[in-house]
Every structure is written in structure tokens, then in C-alpha cells.
Short mmCIF file of C-alpha atoms in Angstrom, two decimals:
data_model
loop_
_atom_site.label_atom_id
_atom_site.label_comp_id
_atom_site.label_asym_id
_atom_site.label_seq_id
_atom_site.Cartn_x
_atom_site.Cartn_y
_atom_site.Cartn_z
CA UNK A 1 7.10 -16.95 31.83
CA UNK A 2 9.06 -16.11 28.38
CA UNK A 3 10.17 -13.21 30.21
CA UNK A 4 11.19 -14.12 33.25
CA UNK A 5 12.97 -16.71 31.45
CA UNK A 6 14.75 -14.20 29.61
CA UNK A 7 15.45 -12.14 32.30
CA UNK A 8 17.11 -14.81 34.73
CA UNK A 9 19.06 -15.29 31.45
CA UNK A 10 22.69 -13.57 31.02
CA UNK A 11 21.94 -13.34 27.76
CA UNK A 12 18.30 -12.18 27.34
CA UNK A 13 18.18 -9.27 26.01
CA UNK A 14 19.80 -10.64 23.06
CA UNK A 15 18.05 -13.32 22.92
CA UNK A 16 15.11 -10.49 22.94
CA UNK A 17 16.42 -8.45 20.30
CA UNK A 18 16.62 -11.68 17.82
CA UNK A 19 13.36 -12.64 18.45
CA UNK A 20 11.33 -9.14 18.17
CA UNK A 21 13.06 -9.23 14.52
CA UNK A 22 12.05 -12.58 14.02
CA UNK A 23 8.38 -11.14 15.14
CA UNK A 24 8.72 -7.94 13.13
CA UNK A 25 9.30 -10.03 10.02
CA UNK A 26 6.28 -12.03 10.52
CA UNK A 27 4.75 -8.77 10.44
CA UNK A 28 3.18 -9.43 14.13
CA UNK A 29 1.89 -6.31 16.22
CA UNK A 30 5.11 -5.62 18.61
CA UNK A 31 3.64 -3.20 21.11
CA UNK A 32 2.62 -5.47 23.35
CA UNK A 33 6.10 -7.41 23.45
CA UNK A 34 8.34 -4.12 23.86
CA UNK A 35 5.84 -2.87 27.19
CA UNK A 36 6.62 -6.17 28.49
CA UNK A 37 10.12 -5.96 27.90
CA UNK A 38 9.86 -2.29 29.44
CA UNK A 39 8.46 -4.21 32.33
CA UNK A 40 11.17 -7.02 32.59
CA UNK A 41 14.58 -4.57 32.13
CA UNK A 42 15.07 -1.06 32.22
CA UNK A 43 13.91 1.13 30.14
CA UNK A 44 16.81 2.05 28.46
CA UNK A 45 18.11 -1.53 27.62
CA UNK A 46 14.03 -2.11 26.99
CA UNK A 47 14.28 0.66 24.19
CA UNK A 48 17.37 -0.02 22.85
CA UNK A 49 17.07 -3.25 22.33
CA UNK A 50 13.18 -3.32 20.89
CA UNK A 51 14.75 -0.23 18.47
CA UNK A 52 17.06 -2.49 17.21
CA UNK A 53 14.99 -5.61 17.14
CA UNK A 54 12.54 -3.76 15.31
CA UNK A 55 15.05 -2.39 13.01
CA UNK A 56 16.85 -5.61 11.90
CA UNK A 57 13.64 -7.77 11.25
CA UNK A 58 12.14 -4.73 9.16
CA UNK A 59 15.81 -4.50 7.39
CA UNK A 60 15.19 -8.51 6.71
CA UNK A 61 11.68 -8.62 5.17
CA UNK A 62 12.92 -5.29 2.71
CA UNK A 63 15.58 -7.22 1.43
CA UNK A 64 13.72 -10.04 1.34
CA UNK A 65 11.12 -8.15 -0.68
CA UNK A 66 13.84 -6.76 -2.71
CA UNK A 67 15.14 -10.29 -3.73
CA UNK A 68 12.06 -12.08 -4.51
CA UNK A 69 9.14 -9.57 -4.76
CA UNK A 70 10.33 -7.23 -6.76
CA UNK A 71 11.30 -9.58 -9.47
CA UNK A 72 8.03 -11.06 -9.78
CA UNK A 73 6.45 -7.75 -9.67
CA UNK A 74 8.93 -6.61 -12.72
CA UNK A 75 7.69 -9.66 -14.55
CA UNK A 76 3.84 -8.78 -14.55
CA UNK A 77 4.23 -5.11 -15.31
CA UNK A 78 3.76 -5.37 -18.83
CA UNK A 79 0.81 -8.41 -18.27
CA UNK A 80 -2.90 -6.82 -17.22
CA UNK A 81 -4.40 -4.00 -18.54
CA UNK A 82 -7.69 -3.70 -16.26
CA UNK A 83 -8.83 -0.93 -14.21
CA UNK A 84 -7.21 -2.14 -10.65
CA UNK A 85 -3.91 -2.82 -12.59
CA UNK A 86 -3.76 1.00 -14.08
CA UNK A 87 -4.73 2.01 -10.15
CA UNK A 88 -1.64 -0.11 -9.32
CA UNK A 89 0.45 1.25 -11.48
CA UNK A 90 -0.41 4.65 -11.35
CA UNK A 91 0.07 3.99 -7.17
CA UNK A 92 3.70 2.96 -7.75
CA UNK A 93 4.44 5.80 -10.07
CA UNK A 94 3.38 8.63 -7.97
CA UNK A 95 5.18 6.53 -4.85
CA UNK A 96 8.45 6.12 -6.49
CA UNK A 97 8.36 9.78 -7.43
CA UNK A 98 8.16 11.12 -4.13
CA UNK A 99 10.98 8.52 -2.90
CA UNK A 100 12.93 10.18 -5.69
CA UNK A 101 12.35 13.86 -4.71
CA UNK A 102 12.31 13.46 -1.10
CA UNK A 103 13.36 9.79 0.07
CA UNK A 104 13.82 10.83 3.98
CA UNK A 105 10.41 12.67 4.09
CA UNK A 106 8.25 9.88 2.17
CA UNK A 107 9.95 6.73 3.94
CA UNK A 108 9.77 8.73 7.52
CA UNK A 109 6.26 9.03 7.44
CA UNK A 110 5.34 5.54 5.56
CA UNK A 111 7.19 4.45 8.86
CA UNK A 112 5.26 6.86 11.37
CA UNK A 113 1.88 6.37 9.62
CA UNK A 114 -0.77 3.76 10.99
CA UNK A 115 -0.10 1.33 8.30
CA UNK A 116 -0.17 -2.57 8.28
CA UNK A 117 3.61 -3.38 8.87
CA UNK A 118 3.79 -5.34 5.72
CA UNK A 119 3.42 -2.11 3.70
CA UNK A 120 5.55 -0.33 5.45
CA UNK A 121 8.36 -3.10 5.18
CA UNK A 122 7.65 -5.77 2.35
CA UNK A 123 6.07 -2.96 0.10
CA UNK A 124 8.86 -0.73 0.40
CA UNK A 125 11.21 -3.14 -0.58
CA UNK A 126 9.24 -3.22 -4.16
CA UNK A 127 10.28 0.27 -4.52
CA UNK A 128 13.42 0.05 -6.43
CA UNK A 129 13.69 4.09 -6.09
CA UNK A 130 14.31 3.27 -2.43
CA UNK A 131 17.94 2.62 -1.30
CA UNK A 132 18.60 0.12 1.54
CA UNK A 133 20.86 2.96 3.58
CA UNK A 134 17.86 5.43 3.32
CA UNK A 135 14.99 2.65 4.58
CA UNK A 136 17.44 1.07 7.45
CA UNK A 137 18.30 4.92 8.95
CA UNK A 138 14.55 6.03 8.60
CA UNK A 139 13.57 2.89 10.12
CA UNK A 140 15.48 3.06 12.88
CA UNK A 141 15.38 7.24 13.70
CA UNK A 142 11.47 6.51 13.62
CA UNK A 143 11.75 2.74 16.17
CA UNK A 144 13.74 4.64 18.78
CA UNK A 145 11.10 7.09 19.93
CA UNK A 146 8.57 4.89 19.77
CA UNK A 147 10.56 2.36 21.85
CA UNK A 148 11.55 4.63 24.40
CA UNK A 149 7.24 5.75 24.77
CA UNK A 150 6.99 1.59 24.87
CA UNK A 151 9.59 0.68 26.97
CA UNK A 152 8.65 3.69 29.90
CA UNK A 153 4.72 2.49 29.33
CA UNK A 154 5.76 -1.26 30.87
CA UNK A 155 8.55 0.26 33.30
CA UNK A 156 5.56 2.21 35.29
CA UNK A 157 3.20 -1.21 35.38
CA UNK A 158 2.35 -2.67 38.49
CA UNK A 159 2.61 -6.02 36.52
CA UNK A 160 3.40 -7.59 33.46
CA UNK A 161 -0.51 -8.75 32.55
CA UNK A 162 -1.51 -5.00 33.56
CA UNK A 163 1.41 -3.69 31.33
CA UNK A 164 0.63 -6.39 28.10
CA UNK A 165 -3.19 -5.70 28.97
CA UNK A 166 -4.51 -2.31 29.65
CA UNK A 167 -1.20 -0.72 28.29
CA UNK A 168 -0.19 0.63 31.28
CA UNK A 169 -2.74 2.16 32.84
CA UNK A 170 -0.81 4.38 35.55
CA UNK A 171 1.63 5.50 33.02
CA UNK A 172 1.63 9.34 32.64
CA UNK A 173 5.59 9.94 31.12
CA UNK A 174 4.64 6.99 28.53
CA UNK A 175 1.07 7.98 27.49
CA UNK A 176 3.15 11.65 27.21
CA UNK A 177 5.53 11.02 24.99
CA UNK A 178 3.21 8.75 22.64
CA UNK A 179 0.88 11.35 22.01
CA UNK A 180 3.51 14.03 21.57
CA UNK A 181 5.22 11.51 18.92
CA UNK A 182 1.55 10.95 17.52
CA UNK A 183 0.91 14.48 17.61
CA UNK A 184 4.50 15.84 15.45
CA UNK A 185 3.61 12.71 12.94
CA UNK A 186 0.40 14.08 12.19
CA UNK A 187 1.88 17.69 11.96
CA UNK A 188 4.23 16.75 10.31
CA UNK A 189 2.15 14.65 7.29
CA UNK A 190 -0.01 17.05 6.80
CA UNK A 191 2.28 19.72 5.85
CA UNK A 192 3.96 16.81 4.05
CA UNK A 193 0.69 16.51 2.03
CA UNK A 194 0.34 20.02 1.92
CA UNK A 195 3.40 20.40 -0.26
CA UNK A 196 2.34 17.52 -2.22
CA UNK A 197 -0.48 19.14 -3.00
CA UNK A 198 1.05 22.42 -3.89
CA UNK A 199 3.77 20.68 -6.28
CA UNK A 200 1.37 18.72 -8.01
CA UNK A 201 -1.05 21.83 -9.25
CA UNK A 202 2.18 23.21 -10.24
CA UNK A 203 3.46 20.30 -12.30
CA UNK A 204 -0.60 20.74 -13.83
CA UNK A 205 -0.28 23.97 -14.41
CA UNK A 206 2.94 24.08 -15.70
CA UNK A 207 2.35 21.74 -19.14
CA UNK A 208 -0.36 24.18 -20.32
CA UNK A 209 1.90 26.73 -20.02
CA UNK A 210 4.43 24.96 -22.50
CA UNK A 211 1.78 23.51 -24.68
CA UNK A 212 0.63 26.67 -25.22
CA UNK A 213 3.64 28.49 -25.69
CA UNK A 214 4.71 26.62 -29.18
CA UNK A 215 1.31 28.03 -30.38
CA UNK A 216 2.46 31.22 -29.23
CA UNK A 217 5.97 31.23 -30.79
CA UNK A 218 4.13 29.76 -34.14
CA UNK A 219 1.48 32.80 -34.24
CA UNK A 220 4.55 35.26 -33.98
CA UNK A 221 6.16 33.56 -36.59
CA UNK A 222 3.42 33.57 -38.79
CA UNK A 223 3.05 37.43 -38.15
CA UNK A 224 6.39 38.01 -38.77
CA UNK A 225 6.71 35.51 -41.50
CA UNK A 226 4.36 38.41 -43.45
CA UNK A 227 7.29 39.77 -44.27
CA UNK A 228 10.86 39.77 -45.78
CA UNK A 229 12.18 37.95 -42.66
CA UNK A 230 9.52 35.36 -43.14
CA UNK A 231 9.93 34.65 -47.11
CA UNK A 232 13.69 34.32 -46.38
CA UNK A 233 13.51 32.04 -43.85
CA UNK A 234 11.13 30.18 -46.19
CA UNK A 235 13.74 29.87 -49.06
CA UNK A 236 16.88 27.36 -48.39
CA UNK A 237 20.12 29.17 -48.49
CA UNK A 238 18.88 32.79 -47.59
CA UNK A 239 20.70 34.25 -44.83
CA UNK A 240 17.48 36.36 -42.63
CA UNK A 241 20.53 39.05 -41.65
CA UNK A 242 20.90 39.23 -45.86
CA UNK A 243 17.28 39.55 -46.71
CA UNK A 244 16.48 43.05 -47.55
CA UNK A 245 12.64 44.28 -47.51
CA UNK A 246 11.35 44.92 -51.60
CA UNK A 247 10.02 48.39 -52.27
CA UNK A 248 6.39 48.34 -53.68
CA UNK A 249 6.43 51.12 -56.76
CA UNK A 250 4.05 54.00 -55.41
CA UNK A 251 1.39 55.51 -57.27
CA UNK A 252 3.40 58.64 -58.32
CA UNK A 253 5.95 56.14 -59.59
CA UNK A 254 3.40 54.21 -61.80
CA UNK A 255 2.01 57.69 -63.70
CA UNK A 256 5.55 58.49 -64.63
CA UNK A 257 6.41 55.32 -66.18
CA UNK A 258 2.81 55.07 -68.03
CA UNK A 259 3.49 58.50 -69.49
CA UNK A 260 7.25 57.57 -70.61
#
């Protein structure tokens, strides 16, 4: 009846769009609400207006998370030293480091993964690596394709309890292009992950490398410190270019001067 409603309306669809954000903020499960409104208007006004529904109340609840989460979280960083907090911390860290090195990648597929909503909005706005522009145009280049699979899933029900309940059932073009949007976001995180992976053994690799080359550089200076070179650099105020090696009397030299 809500829809009907809405569609008799002159203003529905806006009225629509307001309340999917107000939906999305409660962090509510909106697939069922944008194949009904794929059933009520067309599919393009469907999509576009679930896409930006979807993208204002998820734009809300990160700046909402921003304003009073993130605070709070700030404040009990330094409280808690047990096991789960470390886990927590250690979470964040390795989070906010991929948001730093690749903020379009790591938000994109937060947003395409099959997480609760209130991670992938109110946890991401605890990310203060994250900037507002980044999260709004990920959100909303991720909502659109997904809206447009939505909204053509309710266009091609024979009713709005057969859309809302089985999903569309006779569907083929929607049931398409959710699995092909399904199938790229796995593709897509697991080379993602991949990568991860790869930089990661590389960032442990890399320290023992430089640990070990001090020891290195100390060895050879020891070796060379044998030396001239070494004594001089040894003794304050001695230039190494000035340092000139000693001559050690030969045995020849010591019979002549035991003789004179």
C-alpha cells in the first residue's frame, strides 16, 4: 500500500529517495525495498533514485560516526591492554594502512563485500585515514550497479509480493547482471588480496634485509679498521685522506742496525 501510495503521489519518488536513506541509516536490509520500487516506477527512476537513497543515508551514518564515534574511540585507545583490545588495534592499523595506500581499492570492496551495513558505513567513518569525498564517490559508483540489477529484478515481477518475496522469480536480465556484478567483486578481491599478500612478505622481508645490513657495514669496518684507515678514523682530528700506512722495519733492516 506504501507504494502505491507513493506512486499515485507527484512527489514519490522523492519521498522514496528520503526514506531508503532514512532506512540505510538504520542499517536495515534495502533489497527488498529497491525490487519493489523497481516494481512501482521504471527502472531507471527505480535505480536512480535507490542509488541515491542509498548513497545519502550511508553519507549520514559516516559522518555521524565521524562526529561521535570516533571521538569516543580516540578516548579509549590508550585504556585496555587485553588480548581482544591488541586484535582491535592491530585490525585498525593494518585497515587504515591500506586506506592510506590505496583508498579507492580498500573502500570499493568494503562496499562490494557481503558485510553487515554498519561496518561498511558506521565503521568506516572511525577511520580517520578515510576522507568523506573518497567514501561518498565509492559509495555511490558501487549503489548504482547494484540498483540498476535491483530495480530490473522488480520491473520483470508479475507482482509486487512475488517481486518483495521470491526476488523475482522470472527475472533473467536482473539475476544477469547480479551475478556478473557478484562475479567482477569476487575477481576483483581476490587479486586485491593477492597484492596484499605479496606487499606484506615484502615489507617482512625487507626489515631483515636492513637489520642485517648495519652488521654488514660494521664487519667491513672492523676489517678495514685493521688498518691505517681504521686507527685514523679512531683518533679525533685525523683526516682518513691524511693518514699514511707505517712501514714495519724488515728483518734485513733489524741485522743492520744490531751490527751498527
Amino acid at each position: 500500500r506504501i507504494f502505491v501510495q507513493l506512486q499515485q503521489h507527484p512527489h514519490g519518488l522523492i519521498y522514496y529517495t528520503l526514506f531508503l536513506a532514512l532506512w540505510t541509516m538504520c542499517c536495515l536490509p534495502t533489497t527488498p525495498v529497491e525490487i519493489a520500487a523497481g516494481f512501482t516506477w521504471r527502472p531507471v527512476w527505480a535505480s536512480a533514485a535507490s542509488s541515491i537513497g542509498k548513497t545519502i543515508g550511508s553519507s549520514t551514518a559516516f559522518a555521524l560516526s565521524r562526529l561521535l564515534l570516533l571521538p569516543l574511540l580516540s578516548r579509549s585507545s590508550g585504556s585496555g591492554h587485553g588480548p581482544i583490545r591488541r586484535h582491535v588495534d592491530s585490525f585498525f592499523g593494518q585497515l587504515g594502512s591500506a586506506i592510506r595506500t590505496r583508498p579507492f581499492w580498500t573502500v570499493g570492496l568494503i562496499r562490494a563485500a557481503p558485510l553487515p551495513i554498519a561496518l561498511k558505513n558506521y565503521g568506516l567513518g572511525m577511520m580517520p585515514e578515510l576522507q568523506t569525498s573518497v567514501f561518498m564517490l565509492m559509495t555511490l559508483g558501487v549503489n548504482v550497479p547494484f540498483s540498476v540489477a535491483w530495480a530490473l529484478t522488480g520491473s520483470s515481477a508479475s507482482s509486487l509480493q512475488e517481486a518483495v518475496q521470491s526476488g523475482g522469480a522470472g527475472s533473467s536480465s536482473g539475476k544477469i547482471i547480479t551475478s556478473l556484478i557478484t562475479a567482477a567483486a569476487l575477481l576483483v578481491s581476490l587479486g586485491y588480496v593477492g597484492r596484499l599478500c605479496r606487499d606484506q612478505l615484502k615489507q617482512m622481508r625487507d626489515p631483515h634485509r636492513c637489520a642485517n645490513a648495519p652488521d654488514n657495514a660494521s664487519a667491513g669496518g672492523d676489517t678495514r679498521g685493521g688498518g691505517e684507515e681504521g686507527r685514523a678514523k679512531d683518533t679525533p682530528g685525523v683526516n682518513v685522506s691524511d693518514a699514511r700506512p707505517i712501514r714495519r722495519p724488515t728483518r734485513l733492516q733489524g741485522q743492520r742496525e744490531d751490527q751498527r
